[in-house]
Amino acid sequence: MPDLLTMRDVSVTYRTEGGDVPAVRGVDLALSRGEIVGLAGESGCGKSTLASTILRLQPPSATVTGQVLFEGEDVLTMSWGDLRALRWAGASMVFQGALHSLNPVRRIGDQIAEPIRVHSPETPDREVEARVGELLEQVGLPPTRARAYPHQLSGGQRQRVMIAMALACRPRLIVADEPTTALDVMVQAQVLDVLSALVHELGVGMLMISHDLSVLADLCDRIVVMYGGRVVETGPAEGVFGGALHPYAGALSAAFPRVGDPRARFAPSGLPGDPPDPAQLPPGCAFAPRCPRAIEECTRAVPELRSFGADRSAACIRVAS
């Protein structure tokens, strides 16, 4: 049986007035049913662009190469009819900023019901309403909230509505793009608990995108770290967060202090500099200009992603074999 999602050598290039901009460069990724994979990295590293290829949501200016296989079928070569059937029913997306994603003049019950009516138009209204109530209860909201408008809900409640919409057609894959960025810490924890419980109860797969490695470490089974449009490290969540191989993954982990760790309290760690401009990537390793361990050899060639044990990979020449 094939993986739920398999991405092979995926590259995405945007056409601009200033020339072609490579946003994603040769990424491989796999995700199985019942698994949560985290995609981490700073803004501009290519996370959301990569995720958009799963449902073929790129703008006309984008050129995508490689393979994006959903249950063995290539999304990039699907007919429009097959792609339309895949969206919502096969794979769905939870976007960041629910207030901007929800229609402000429609009740949330109608918005949750819309994908059900589109994909199953023969379903009686009574069953659709019952399904909406069931979905709201699944994400921890009373069914009576179906009559509310988005502005009548809190940020956490709106995000739960987005999750309910993503689950409306019982998809096998959920792509969550920074779903908790705009939420406070307590509400963030509640939303993450909802997501984790739903994945394990329903047996769906989830790709979770975030710049916060600590969030991914708590939620995910595996983590994929991206930098400059490429994967620089993959491995079990606990291993990547607690013992990163690549210097960049280590810097991401160190940026989030551990509660009770006096070293993090009195000597907070950060990463100087900014991520590279995709249109002007440095030679060799894109992280070399910011890397405290960089040597001259790092600027000569782009390091390949190498395996270190059965479940760890890193793209760094300084990592010991």
Coordinates of C-alpha atoms in Angstrom, one line a residue:
M1 CA 0.0 0.0 0.0
P2 CA 1.5 3.4 -1.0
D3 CA 2.0 6.2 1.5
L4 CA -0.9 8.6 1.9
L5 CA 1.3 11.4 0.5
T6 CA 4.6 11.1 -1.3
M7 CA 6.5 14.1 -2.7
R8 CA 9.5 13.3 -5.0
D9 CA 12.0 15.9 -6.1
V10 CA 9.4 18.7 -6.0
S11 CA 10.6 22.1 -7.1
V12 CA 8.6 25.3 -7.4
T13 CA 9.8 28.4 -9.4
Y14 CA 8.0 31.7 -9.6
R15 CA 8.2 33.9 -12.7
T16 CA 8.8 37.5 -11.8
E17 CA 9.7 40.7 -13.6
G18 CA 13.2 40.3 -12.1
G19 CA 13.6 36.8 -13.3
D20 CA 12.8 33.3 -12.1
V21 CA 12.8 32.8 -8.3
P22 CA 13.3 29.2 -7.0
A23 CA 11.1 28.9 -3.9
V24 CA 11.3 25.1 -3.4
R25 CA 14.3 23.1 -4.6
G26 CA 14.2 19.3 -5.0
V27 CA 12.2 18.3 -1.9
D28 CA 11.3 14.7 -1.0
L29 CA 8.6 14.0 1.7
A30 CA 6.4 11.1 2.7
L31 CA 3.4 10.9 5.1
S32 CA 1.4 7.9 6.2
R33 CA -2.1 7.4 7.5
G34 CA -2.5 8.3 11.2
E35 CA 0.8 10.2 11.1
I36 CA 1.5 13.8 11.9
V37 CA 4.5 15.3 10.1
G38 CA 5.8 18.8 11.0
L39 CA 7.3 21.1 8.4
A40 CA 9.5 23.7 10.1
G41 CA 11.5 26.8 9.1
E42 CA 11.6 30.5 9.1
S43 CA 9.3 32.7 6.9
G44 CA 10.4 32.4 3.3
C45 CA 11.9 29.0 3.5
G46 CA 9.3 27.4 1.2
K47 CA 7.0 25.7 3.7
S48 CA 3.7 27.1 2.5
T49 CA 4.7 27.0 -1.2
L50 CA 5.5 23.3 -0.8
A51 CA 2.2 22.6 1.0
S52 CA 0.3 24.4 -1.8
T53 CA 1.4 21.8 -4.3
I54 CA -0.5 19.1 -2.5
L55 CA -3.8 20.7 -3.6
R56 CA -2.3 22.4 -6.7
L57 CA -3.0 25.9 -5.3
Q58 CA -0.1 27.7 -6.9
P59 CA -0.7 31.0 -8.8
P60 CA -0.3 31.0 -12.7
S61 CA 3.2 32.4 -12.2
A62 CA 4.5 29.2 -10.6
T63 CA 6.1 26.3 -12.4
V64 CA 6.1 23.0 -10.5
T65 CA 8.2 20.0 -11.3
G66 CA 8.6 16.6 -9.7
Q67 CA 5.8 14.3 -8.4
V68 CA 3.2 14.9 -5.7
L69 CA 1.5 11.5 -5.2
F70 CA -1.7 11.3 -3.2
E71 CA -2.5 7.6 -2.6
G72 CA -0.3 6.8 -5.6
E73 CA -1.9 9.3 -8.0
D74 CA 0.1 12.4 -9.2
V75 CA -1.8 15.6 -8.2
L76 CA 0.3 17.6 -10.7
T77 CA -1.1 15.7 -13.7
M78 CA -4.7 15.1 -12.5
S79 CA -7.6 16.3 -14.7
W80 CA -9.6 19.2 -13.3
G81 CA -12.5 16.9 -12.4
D82 CA -10.2 14.6 -10.4
L83 CA -8.5 17.5 -8.7
R84 CA -11.9 19.0 -7.7
A85 CA -12.9 15.7 -6.2
L86 CA -9.6 15.5 -4.3
R87 CA -10.0 18.9 -2.7
W88 CA -12.0 18.7 0.6
A89 CA -13.0 15.0 0.1
G90 CA -9.4 13.6 -0.3
A91 CA -7.3 16.3 1.2
S92 CA -8.2 19.6 2.9
M93 CA -6.4 22.6 4.3
V94 CA -6.6 24.7 7.5
F95 CA -5.3 28.1 6.7
Q96 CA -3.7 30.6 9.2
G97 CA -5.8 33.6 10.0
A98 CA -9.3 32.1 10.3
L99 CA -11.0 35.6 10.4
H100 CA -9.7 36.3 6.9
S101 CA -10.6 32.8 5.6
L102 CA -14.2 32.8 6.8
N103 CA -17.0 34.7 5.0
P104 CA -18.0 37.5 7.5
V105 CA -21.6 37.7 6.2
R106 CA -22.5 34.0 6.3
R107 CA -23.2 31.9 9.4
I108 CA -20.5 29.4 10.2
G109 CA -23.0 26.5 9.9
D110 CA -23.6 27.3 6.3
Q111 CA -19.9 27.6 5.6
I112 CA -19.1 24.2 7.2
A113 CA -22.0 22.7 5.2
E114 CA -20.9 24.1 1.9
P115 CA -18.2 21.5 1.0
I116 CA -20.6 18.7 2.0
R117 CA -23.3 20.1 -0.3
V118 CA -20.8 20.5 -3.1
H119 CA -19.3 17.0 -2.9
S120 CA -22.6 15.2 -1.8
P121 CA -25.4 17.2 -3.3
E122 CA -27.8 14.4 -2.8
T123 CA -27.5 14.5 1.0
P124 CA -30.8 15.7 2.6
D125 CA -30.6 19.0 4.4
R126 CA -31.5 17.3 7.7
E127 CA -28.4 15.1 7.4
V128 CA -26.2 18.0 6.5
E129 CA -27.3 19.9 9.5
A130 CA -26.7 16.9 11.7
R131 CA -23.2 16.5 10.2
V132 CA -22.5 20.2 11.0
G133 CA -23.5 19.7 14.6
E134 CA -21.4 16.6 14.8
L135 CA -18.3 18.4 13.4
L136 CA -18.7 21.3 15.8
E137 CA -18.9 18.9 18.7
Q138 CA -15.8 17.1 17.4
V139 CA -13.8 20.3 17.7
G140 CA -15.2 21.2 21.1
L141 CA -18.0 23.7 20.2
P142 CA -21.7 23.4 20.9
P143 CA -23.9 22.7 17.8
T144 CA -25.8 25.9 18.6
R145 CA -22.8 27.9 17.4
A146 CA -23.7 27.0 13.9
R147 CA -26.0 30.1 13.8
A148 CA -23.2 32.4 14.8
Y149 CA -21.3 34.7 12.4
P150 CA -17.4 34.7 12.5
H151 CA -17.2 38.0 14.3
Q152 CA -19.2 36.6 17.2
L153 CA -16.6 34.0 17.9
S154 CA -13.2 34.2 19.6
G155 CA -10.0 33.6 17.7
G156 CA -9.7 30.0 19.1
Q157 CA -13.3 29.3 18.2
R158 CA -12.9 30.5 14.7
Q159 CA -9.8 28.3 14.3
R160 CA -11.9 25.4 15.5
V161 CA -14.5 26.2 12.8
M162 CA -11.7 26.1 10.2
I163 CA -10.8 22.6 11.5
A164 CA -14.4 21.5 11.3
M165 CA -14.6 22.7 7.7
A166 CA -11.5 20.8 6.9
L167 CA -13.1 17.6 8.3
A168 CA -16.5 18.1 6.7
C169 CA -16.0 15.7 3.8
R170 CA -14.0 13.1 5.9
P171 CA -10.7 13.7 4.1
R172 CA -7.7 11.3 4.5
L173 CA -5.2 14.2 4.7
I174 CA -5.3 17.5 6.5
V175 CA -2.7 20.2 5.7
A176 CA -2.5 22.7 8.6
D177 CA -0.6 25.9 7.6
E178 CA 0.3 27.8 10.8
P179 CA -3.1 27.2 12.3
T180 CA -2.2 28.6 15.8
T181 CA 0.0 31.6 14.9
A182 CA -2.5 34.3 15.8
L183 CA -3.7 32.6 19.1
D184 CA -2.6 33.0 22.7
V185 CA -0.7 30.2 24.4
M186 CA -3.7 28.7 26.2
V187 CA -5.9 28.7 23.1
Q188 CA -3.0 27.4 21.0
A189 CA -2.7 24.4 23.3
Q190 CA -6.4 23.7 23.1
V191 CA -6.4 23.8 19.3
L192 CA -3.4 21.6 19.1
D193 CA -5.0 19.0 21.4
V194 CA -8.1 19.0 19.2
L195 CA -5.9 18.4 16.1
S196 CA -3.9 15.6 17.7
A197 CA -7.0 13.9 19.0
L198 CA -8.8 14.0 15.7
V199 CA -5.8 12.6 13.8
H200 CA -5.6 9.6 16.1
E201 CA -9.3 9.0 16.4
L202 CA -10.1 9.3 12.7
G203 CA -6.9 7.8 11.4
V204 CA -6.2 10.6 9.0
G205 CA -2.7 12.0 8.1
M206 CA -1.7 15.6 8.8
L207 CA 1.0 17.9 7.6
M208 CA 1.5 20.6 10.2
I209 CA 3.4 23.7 9.1
S210 CA 5.0 26.0 11.7
H211 CA 8.0 28.1 12.4
D212 CA 7.7 27.0 16.1
L213 CA 9.8 23.8 16.5
S214 CA 8.6 23.4 20.1
V215 CA 4.9 23.2 18.9
L216 CA 5.9 20.6 16.3
A217 CA 7.9 18.6 18.9
D218 CA 4.8 18.2 21.1
L219 CA 2.4 17.4 18.3
C220 CA 4.2 15.6 15.5
D221 CA 5.6 12.1 15.0
R222 CA 8.3 13.4 12.6
I223 CA 9.8 16.8 11.7
V224 CA 11.1 18.1 8.3
V225 CA 13.2 21.2 8.6
M226 CA 13.5 23.5 5.5
Y227 CA 15.9 26.3 4.8
G228 CA 16.4 28.2 1.5
G229 CA 13.8 26.0 -0.3
R230 CA 15.5 22.7 0.6
V231 CA 15.2 20.1 3.3
V232 CA 18.1 20.3 5.7
E233 CA 17.1 17.8 8.3
T234 CA 14.4 15.1 9.0
G235 CA 13.8 12.8 11.9
P236 CA 11.6 11.8 14.8
A237 CA 10.2 15.0 16.5
E238 CA 11.8 14.4 19.8
G239 CA 15.2 13.7 18.2
V240 CA 15.2 16.8 16.0
F241 CA 14.0 19.1 18.8
G242 CA 16.3 17.6 21.5
G243 CA 19.3 16.7 19.5
A244 CA 19.4 18.4 16.1
L245 CA 22.1 17.4 13.6
H246 CA 22.0 20.4 11.3
P247 CA 23.2 23.7 12.8
Y248 CA 20.0 25.4 11.5
A249 CA 17.7 22.9 13.1
G250 CA 19.7 23.3 16.3
A251 CA 19.3 27.1 16.2
L252 CA 15.5 26.8 15.7
S253 CA 15.3 24.5 18.7
A254 CA 17.5 26.7 20.9
A255 CA 15.3 29.8 20.0
F256 CA 12.6 28.4 22.3
P257 CA 13.6 28.3 25.9
R258 CA 12.9 25.2 28.0
V259 CA 10.9 25.8 31.2
G260 CA 13.1 25.2 34.2
D261 CA 16.4 25.4 32.2
P262 CA 18.5 28.2 33.7
R263 CA 20.8 28.4 30.7
A264 CA 17.9 29.3 28.5
R265 CA 16.7 31.9 31.0
F266 CA 20.0 33.7 31.5
A267 CA 21.6 33.2 28.1
P268 CA 18.8 33.1 25.5
S269 CA 19.9 31.9 22.2
G270 CA 19.2 33.4 18.8
L271 CA 20.3 33.3 15.2
P272 CA 21.8 36.4 13.7
G273 CA 21.1 37.5 10.2
D274 CA 18.1 36.9 7.9
P275 CA 17.0 34.0 5.7
P276 CA 18.4 34.2 2.2
D277 CA 16.6 35.8 -0.7
P278 CA 15.4 32.9 -2.9
A279 CA 16.3 35.0 -6.0
Q280 CA 19.9 35.5 -4.7
L281 CA 20.9 32.3 -3.0
P282 CA 24.6 32.2 -1.9
P283 CA 26.9 29.6 -3.4
G284 CA 27.1 26.2 -1.7
C285 CA 25.1 25.7 1.5
A286 CA 22.5 28.4 1.7
F287 CA 22.9 28.5 5.5
A288 CA 26.7 29.0 5.4
P289 CA 26.6 32.9 5.8
R290 CA 24.7 32.5 9.1
C291 CA 26.3 29.2 10.3
P292 CA 28.7 29.4 13.3
R293 CA 30.3 26.1 12.1
A294 CA 30.8 27.0 8.5
I295 CA 34.1 26.4 6.8
E296 CA 35.3 27.3 3.3
E297 CA 34.2 24.0 1.9
C298 CA 30.6 24.8 2.8
T299 CA 30.5 27.5 0.1
R300 CA 31.7 25.3 -2.7
A301 CA 28.8 22.9 -3.2
V302 CA 25.2 22.4 -2.1
P303 CA 25.3 19.5 0.5
E304 CA 23.2 16.5 -0.2
L305 CA 20.7 15.1 2.3
R306 CA 22.4 12.1 3.9
S307 CA 21.1 9.4 6.2
F308 CA 22.4 9.1 9.7
G309 CA 20.9 5.9 11.1
A310 CA 17.6 4.4 10.2
D311 CA 15.4 7.5 10.8
R312 CA 17.6 10.6 10.7
S313 CA 18.9 12.7 7.7
A314 CA 20.7 16.0 7.4
A315 CA 22.3 18.1 4.7
C316 CA 25.5 19.3 6.3
I317 CA 29.1 18.3 5.7
R318 CA 30.0 19.0 9.3
V319 CA 27.8 16.3 10.6
A320 CA 29.8 13.2 11.5
S321 CA 29.0 10.0 9.7

